[in-house]
Every structure is written in C-alpha cells, then in structure tokens.
Amino acid sequence: MAKVTIDGIEVEVPNGSSVIQAAEAAGVEIPRFCYHERLSVAGNCRMCLVEIEKMPPRPQAACGMPVSDGMVVHTDTEMVRKGRRGVMEFLLINHPLDCPICDQGGECDLQDEAVSYGRDYSRYDEAKRAVTQPDWGPLVKTTMTRCIHCTRCIRFTTEVAGVAELGATSRGETTQVGTYVQKALSSELSGNIIDLCPVGALTSKPYAFTARPWELRKTDSVDVLDAVGANIRVDARGAEVLRILPRMNDDVNEEWLGDKSRFSVDGLKRRRLDRPWLRENGKLRPASWEEVFAVIAARMKGVTPDKLGAIAGDQCDVESLLALKQFFTAMGSQNIDCRQDGAVFDSSRRSFYLFNTTIAGIDEADALLIIGSNPRHEAPVLNARIRKRWLAGGFMVGLIGMPHQLTYPVDQVGAGPEAIGALLDGLAPFANVLAAAKKPMIILGAGVLARPDGAAIHSAAWQLALKYNMLTTEWHGFNVLHNAAARTGALDIGFVPGVAGKATTQMLRGGVDVLWLQAADELDVAAIGKDTFVIYQGHHGDTGAARADVILPGAAYTEKDGTYVNTEGRVQYGAVAVKPPGDAREDWRIIRALSAYMGHALPYDTLQELRAHLADSYPVFAVDGGFHRFAGTDTAVPAGDVAAMSNVPFTPVFSNYYQTDSISRASPTMAACIAAHAPAAAEAAE
Amino acid sequence: MSTQVEVQTFAFDDVSEAAVAKAIALYPPGKQMSAVKALLDIAQRQMARLTGIGWVPQAAMDVIAQRLGVAPIRVYENATFYTMFNTKPVGKYHLQVCTTTPCWLRGSDDIVKTCKSATGISSFGQTSEDGLFTLTEVECLGACVNAPILQINDDYYEDLDAARTEALLDGLKAGGALPPAGSTIGRQASAPVTHQTTLLPANGPAE
C-alpha cells in the first residue's frame, strides 16, 4: 500500500494504482475524457493533468502516473488550471459548436468541462477539420466531427466486447476513429460505446433528436430480456419510455448492457394489448373487463380442475406468477409450468438450476466448460465477463455444441452429449484441463434442458462437476445459464406441475381444455389443442395472443413493480416507469380481481401484502437482494438417467440475437439490426 | 487521374513469401504482429513488381491480418498511419516533396510548382493523366543538409532547383530510367558544396 496525499487528503491505495485512482479514493474529482476505470489506460486526452511535488515542474497526466509512497499531489493549482485550459483549447479547436443540435447536450463531459476550463472565444481562425460520416449500423449514430480521439470506443470493442472492428486510422489532424471498411458493428454490446463516448460523436441512432436528458424521468429497474438481470435505468417522458441505460452493478453487469436490452424499447409501444379482447365467431373483438371475466369464469367452471392448465412466459414477475399459482391451486389444478420450452428436469434443489458460481465468481474460475450454450447470444454481458476472465490469463474454455464465434478462443470438445460421456470417462483431452484446474466451472445452457434427454444431460453435467472437483466447501462450479428472466424466480416459487400435474408438453395437444398463457409466446402455439380454450394474459400481440380466445391486457416490465430473480439466484426489483397503456393493468392485480370474481379471492390486496406473503412462503424473497453464494456441499445428484443421453448434437437456442421475445419482435430497431447483419449471418452459416 | 484499380484478391508470391518468412522469424512466437510493417512493405513492393504500381490494396491488408493472426483493423491502422504505405494506387513515379522548414527555406515551393507544371497535376494527392506521377507533400525526409529534397519512389534527389527538377521529370516522362540518386549538383554525400571545411589534416589528429 502507498500513502498518497491528494489536495491535503491522505489516502492509502494499493501499489501500482494511478494518481487518478488515488484521487478517486480521496473523493477528489479529476476531469478526464480518455481514462475509464474498466478500460486500459490510453493517456491521450491529457485532461487529467495534476501537479506532483518533487517531480519535474510540469503538469503530469494523473491516469498514467503510478503512485509512490509519500507522493503529494495537487489537483487545483495555477499550473494545473493553465494546463487543463490549454488542453481544452486544443480539444475544442476542431470540435464543432453544435451543442444545440447535439444529442449529447446536457450529459456531455466536454460541455461540462468547458464550463470549468474552456475559454469564451476561440483563437483558432482556420477552417475546422472535415470528416466523412461513417455508418456503423442501425444502433450507433456517428458525428465524427465531434470526435476528440479519446479511443474509448476502440478500447471497449477490442477489450471488453472482443470484436476488434474499430480503430484509429490515418494520423495527426486526419486521424479518424472508425471501421475503415464500411460495416455495421457486429458486437452485441455495441450500444455501450454510446455511454462511453465523452462527447457527442457517438449517440444513439434510434433515440436521435428525441429528448433532452433533463426532460426525462429516471427509474431504476431490472432488465428482463435475458436472464442476467442487468441493472438498468429507464428514462421516460410522459407515458413513453424513451431509452434504457445500464446502471452500475459490479456483481451483475458491471456497467454494460446488451444491445437487445437497450434498444428494444421502441418495441414497448408497438403491438401493445391495451384492452381486453374476446374471440367471437373466430375473430377477436374488443371487449370490457366484465365481459371477459364472465366468459373466463364460465369456461373455467365448466371443466374439471385437471383440465385447467397454466404456462408462464419468460418475462413474468414473480408476483404475478405467485398469484397465478395460488389461483390455480385454489381452483384445484396442479397443471402449471414455467418452462414453456418444454424442459423437464429436477428442480427440487435451488443449486440444480442456478448459476451457482455467480457472475462475479467467474473472475475466480480457472477453467470453463460450456455445454450447449452460446453465451454471446444468450447473455452477452455475462459473455463479456468470461472474456474478461480469459484476458486475465490462465483460463481455458471448452465448448460442447455448435462452434460459435465467442469472443475468446475455445477448445471444441464435442458436438453433443457423447462428449459429456467422454469427459465423464476421462477420455477427451479437455479432461486433463478440468482435472488440473483448481476452480473449474461448467455452464449448462438452458436450451439443453428442453431436449427430450434434458434431464439426463442435467444429471450428467452435475456428475461431471462432481468428478472434476467443482463442488467443494469453497467453490460451486455447476451453473445453468438460463435465457428467460422469469425462469429462476418461477422455479423458486415452484411454478412447476404438482405430483399429479401436467407439464407443458402434456398440456399441449388437447391435454387441457382451458389453457392460461401468462405472456407465454415462445411455445409452439400450433401444438395447442384445436378445442382448447386459450386465455392469454400479456402485453404484446404476439404468437400467444394470436391463438387466444380471450386476451387480458397486462403490463410490460417497465410498467409494473416486479420481482425478478436472475440466473444466479439474485432477487432484484423492477419498478414502474410508466403506466400500462389503455385498459391494461398490472398482472397480479388482474389475477387477484379474477380470483375474487370466481369466489377464490387471493389473500392480498396490495403489492406490499403480496410481497410479505411471498417472503413468508419462500424465504429467498425475504432478504432485499436475496442472494448468497452457495458452497457445493450438497452433492446429491439431480434425477436423470445418464444412459438416456442421445447422440443428437446441440443446436443453438436462438437463431439470432436481436429478436427473441415479444418485446424485441415488436421493435423496428431490432428488425433493422437483423437486416443489417443478415448477409453476415448467412455467410457464417455456410 | 488514373482510374481506381480494383484489387479483389491478393496473395504473396514466392519472392515475397521468402521475405515474409524472414520478417516473421525476427520476432518471438506470439509477437508476430511486430512484423506488420515489414509485411506491408513486402506487399507494396510485390504490387510494384507485378503491376508497376506500388500500393497496398485492402485485400493485401486482410491477407496480412490473417497471416499475423490479428484483426484486420489493426493492419489498416498501421497502413494508414505511415505515409510510406500507399493505400490508394499511385503513379509509376511517386513524387514526394518535402515542404518542411529547411526545404521550404531552400526553395521547396519552386520544386512543388515545377512538379505541378511538369506533370499537369493541380494539387497534392493527385495522379497525372498519363498515370506516371503522383504528387505527395511529405514532412521532413531527414536530409535537410541537401535541401530541398524530392523523393521519387525509394530514391532521394537532393539540392534541387526548378530547372533540375524539370529536367529530371522530363527524362522520366520521355521514358528514361531513374537517374542515380543523391545530390543533383555533384555534392559528395552531405559534404560542404565548396570544399572540405572540417577534419582538415592540419586540424585533425596526427596520423
């Protein structure tokens, strides 16, 4: 540790820290454009100049200067101020005076620093630099005249996203940050360079000229477009969600967000179900709440309880699922399932279906085996975490399944379950890697569990974890990577068929007479029995609603207070940013109202009461954040006959990254992404 | 202006391959990227050898990136940063006039003017109609003693004035080969023009 004095404040920081980090620790803000704590140090903007005692009498760049014991730093002397003013003058030489038409206005680092260090006039008489406008695809809007060459975007795409497409070409005044060859950025994390850009060079294309930051109502929430549960901030104006930005959470998403989660927001106002609908003579017609309740009550009372079924979708909040489960229990039915993909596996213990290592725990692992998953598409932020671990060195990754372009090199161990068998027998070369590792981990893709031999593979993967010492008192290396935000929470409250209950596949093909789809769109609606009466509760007019006989308009994740459990078992809370459109209501309230209508009133009237009930029944929800890391002490193997594994190779869960759920399918931006990447995807498929 | 040459594919020929292997072998395993500038140069020379135009098409940069196991953008960055690499086709003779202060004080403006009038090029960066010449303004070529300097392809022509520049270019236009490089006034290396002024036997160390 080194003792450093910053502006008279003494702090102790680890050796090797930079002066800017020491200043951060001391609570002293040093302006910076190129420095970013999650990226490598470039030291090219020169804005973080400070004065250091007993050093040559000139300003020093704080980001690149390592601390030494007893260092005395001043961040606000005449020399520092003069230096920074000089830097600002140079940066502004070629920077256009277009703040009034720039989307960064109001949240621009350059604008903010210009207040402190800018001059009120320019001494530069020559013409400003002109640049051609590159096109980086449908997400990132470029205005490169504003670029100050901080290279944050280059470093992010190269280091974090692992897709080296951006670079600084040419030199001096003609330096251009870009792709050199015209192309759309192919990273699933490309939106983050918009946040990173300290000026208005990179802004959001779909959000262009939409709002100013000070007009927005900001709500902290949780993302549900994948199962990582990235922490987000929902920015809304009036009744409209305008944009979604990541919030910092080092344990989950650091400060990154996948493009689908960020840019699907325009899907939130399209194809919405804003009033109840009723099918009459084969056609849906608008109806009132009273009408649809009457129809549902008549139908549900008309069948025996074992002919009632409910399937939950991928983005449901735990509250609505608990209400639905208890409603069905009250009706006497055990036919409930949260696995609309048809997966059947042993979920009797939490560690069987969680990402037990935790996302932050990836940093500690020293070997990884991915089974039947493409984390780059199923959880891009988590994939960036794996890449971060790989970059740190001493980390081998093996892959069983289709070869994917992940952002780190992988050992192709096999294509299907037989490779798991080989590893269990210690035959595959990768077995040596796992055996030598101290903290190895397995990531089992949720898509695998939906296979007919899912339970067998689930059990085999667990046995693999046992064999290779992944379950110890200090370490749990067995992980299921879900791709549905609702899945973990639903399994936590036991939204699975009761002893005599029917699972998803059994409810289809006429297995039940009345089928309740709770925002379930990812199942094969054609497989629903022809005479099955379908009640669809949800927010988008997608596949489920198209098949429905009755539609109950619910709320999307930005429109309700909801609890979500991410793939690692972390309980997080989403919040209302805007009200649901039209007659749509919060989902649990709809179920609560219907339960009362049918004479089985659920025992809660408010969200607080519901949450108290939830915490009482399921202790994981009792603690805010409800999260602790498991040790791998309970080694009992999940049910499943390993011998039942077939030799069918694993296939990708998603055919594309951008449209995987009802919200992103309604998003024109996501459709544009698919169009932009279509030729590349076709090429990769060849 | 010469029409833009489209080069879709590029492959190192045998001559280049030998040089490539040598260049890569200079660096330890895992540090092959260090050979990027050598490979760009080899590619440019191969293009000059085979097509008469020394430049590096994008196809060549992609081949180099693949050979070195780096992202193509890392090669583009290098190729565009260094003015010695031509990322667009140039004329058979690439005229690189230094206009940095010493050359400028010694009359580089005249050299530029002459280059333009002799070749019909109107501004820097352009190629003459006949495709023979491309005129580029460069910064200090490091031969200030013999300023002003005009670099043609790999060779320096020094101590120029308008007349000698015109004669030089006329010779090339007439199909002549490049004359011997160096001073155009017979100066020996960078020695004083008049006579030796230092290290004279009387002042020098006893032999």
mmCIF file of N, CA and C in Angstrom, chain A residues 154 158 164 166-171 178-181, chain B residues 58 61 71-74 76-77 80-83 87:
data_model
loop_
_atom_site.group_PDB
_atom_site.id
_atom_site.type_symbol
_atom_site.label_atom_id
_atom_site.label_comp_id
_atom_site.label_asym_id
_atom_site.label_seq_id
_atom_site.Cartn_x
_atom_site.Cartn_y
_atom_site.Cartn_z
ATOM 1 N N ILE A 154 -12.766 2.429 -29.197
ATOM 2 C CA ILE A 154 -11.841 1.440 -29.766
ATOM 3 C C ILE A 154 -11.436 0.456 -28.687
ATOM 4 N N THR A 158 -12.434 -3.574 -28.551
ATOM 5 C CA THR A 158 -11.310 -4.506 -28.616
ATOM 6 C C THR A 158 -11.192 -5.318 -27.334
ATOM 7 N N ALA A 164 -12.779 -6.768 -32.484
ATOM 8 C CA ALA A 164 -11.902 -5.661 -32.878
ATOM 9 C C ALA A 164 -12.281 -5.166 -34.256
ATOM 10 N N LEU A 166 -13.132 -1.536 -34.529
ATOM 11 C CA LEU A 166 -12.870 -0.103 -34.550
ATOM 12 C C LEU A 166 -11.384 0.145 -34.378
ATOM 13 N N GLY A 167 -10.914 1.200 -35.031
ATOM 14 C CA GLY A 167 -9.520 1.572 -34.885
ATOM 15 C C GLY A 167 -9.344 3.024 -35.250
ATOM 16 N N ALA A 168 -8.156 3.544 -34.992
ATOM 17 C CA ALA A 168 -7.845 4.914 -35.389
ATOM 18 C C ALA A 168 -6.971 4.839 -36.622
ATOM 19 N N THR A 169 -7.521 5.221 -37.755
ATOM 20 C CA THR A 169 -6.745 5.162 -38.981
ATOM 21 C C THR A 169 -6.216 6.549 -39.315
ATOM 22 N N SER A 170 -5.180 6.550 -40.157
ATOM 23 C CA SER A 170 -4.506 7.774 -40.531
ATOM 24 C C SER A 170 -3.893 8.427 -39.286
ATOM 25 N N ARG A 171 -3.448 9.658 -39.428
ATOM 26 C CA ARG A 171 -2.770 10.240 -38.263
ATOM 27 C C ARG A 171 -2.888 11.751 -38.237
ATOM 28 N N GLY A 178 -12.790 4.732 -36.624
ATOM 29 C CA GLY A 178 -13.802 4.093 -37.452
ATOM 30 C C GLY A 178 -13.454 2.659 -37.770
ATOM 31 N N THR A 179 -14.184 2.135 -38.739
ATOM 32 C CA THR A 179 -14.014 0.738 -39.112
ATOM 33 C C THR A 179 -13.134 0.588 -40.348
ATOM 34 N N TYR A 180 -12.781 1.705 -40.989
ATOM 35 C CA TYR A 180 -12.001 1.757 -42.221
ATOM 36 C C TYR A 180 -12.770 1.174 -43.389
ATOM 37 N N VAL A 181 -13.247 -0.051 -43.219
ATOM 38 C CA VAL A 181 -14.083 -0.654 -44.247
ATOM 39 C C VAL A 181 -15.527 -0.459 -43.784
ATOM 40 N N GLN B 58 -6.593 -3.172 -49.988
ATOM 41 C CA GLN B 58 -7.194 -3.690 -48.759
ATOM 42 C C GLN B 58 -7.101 -5.212 -48.698
ATOM 43 N N MET B 61 -4.017 -6.127 -47.089
ATOM 44 C CA MET B 61 -4.040 -5.908 -45.637
ATOM 45 C C MET B 61 -4.777 -7.046 -44.940
ATOM 46 N N ALA B 71 -6.707 -8.712 -35.851
ATOM 47 C CA ALA B 71 -7.893 -8.168 -36.501
ATOM 48 C C ALA B 71 -7.455 -7.281 -37.668
ATOM 49 N N PRO B 72 -8.184 -7.330 -38.779
ATOM 50 C CA PRO B 72 -7.806 -6.518 -39.942
ATOM 51 C C PRO B 72 -7.632 -5.028 -39.603
ATOM 52 N N ILE B 73 -8.466 -4.530 -38.679
ATOM 53 C CA ILE B 73 -8.398 -3.098 -38.374
ATOM 54 C C ILE B 73 -7.019 -2.710 -37.851
ATOM 55 N N ARG B 74 -6.349 -3.642 -37.150
ATOM 56 C CA ARG B 74 -5.010 -3.327 -36.623
ATOM 57 C C ARG B 74 -4.018 -3.107 -37.768
ATOM 58 N N TYR B 76 -5.048 -2.065 -40.858
ATOM 59 C CA TYR B 76 -5.468 -0.812 -41.508
ATOM 60 C C TYR B 76 -4.867 0.380 -40.772
ATOM 61 N N GLU B 77 -4.893 0.305 -39.432
ATOM 62 C CA GLU B 77 -4.352 1.409 -38.627
ATOM 63 C C GLU B 77 -2.899 1.675 -38.992
ATOM 64 N N THR B 80 -2.449 3.049 -42.682
ATOM 65 C CA THR B 80 -2.860 4.427 -42.919
ATOM 66 C C THR B 80 -2.021 5.411 -42.125
ATOM 67 N N PHE B 81 -1.412 4.942 -41.036
ATOM 68 C CA PHE B 81 -0.624 5.854 -40.203
ATOM 69 C C PHE B 81 0.664 6.260 -40.916
ATOM 70 N N TYR B 82 1.314 5.289 -41.550
ATOM 71 C CA TYR B 82 2.617 5.552 -42.155
ATOM 72 C C TYR B 82 2.461 6.004 -43.595
ATOM 73 N N THR B 83 3.046 7.155 -43.914
ATOM 74 C CA THR B 83 2.888 7.697 -45.266
ATOM 75 C C THR B 83 3.661 6.881 -46.292
ATOM 76 N N THR B 87 -2.238 3.549 -49.603
ATOM 77 C CA THR B 87 -3.454 2.757 -49.519
ATOM 78 C C THR B 87 -4.326 2.962 -50.746
#
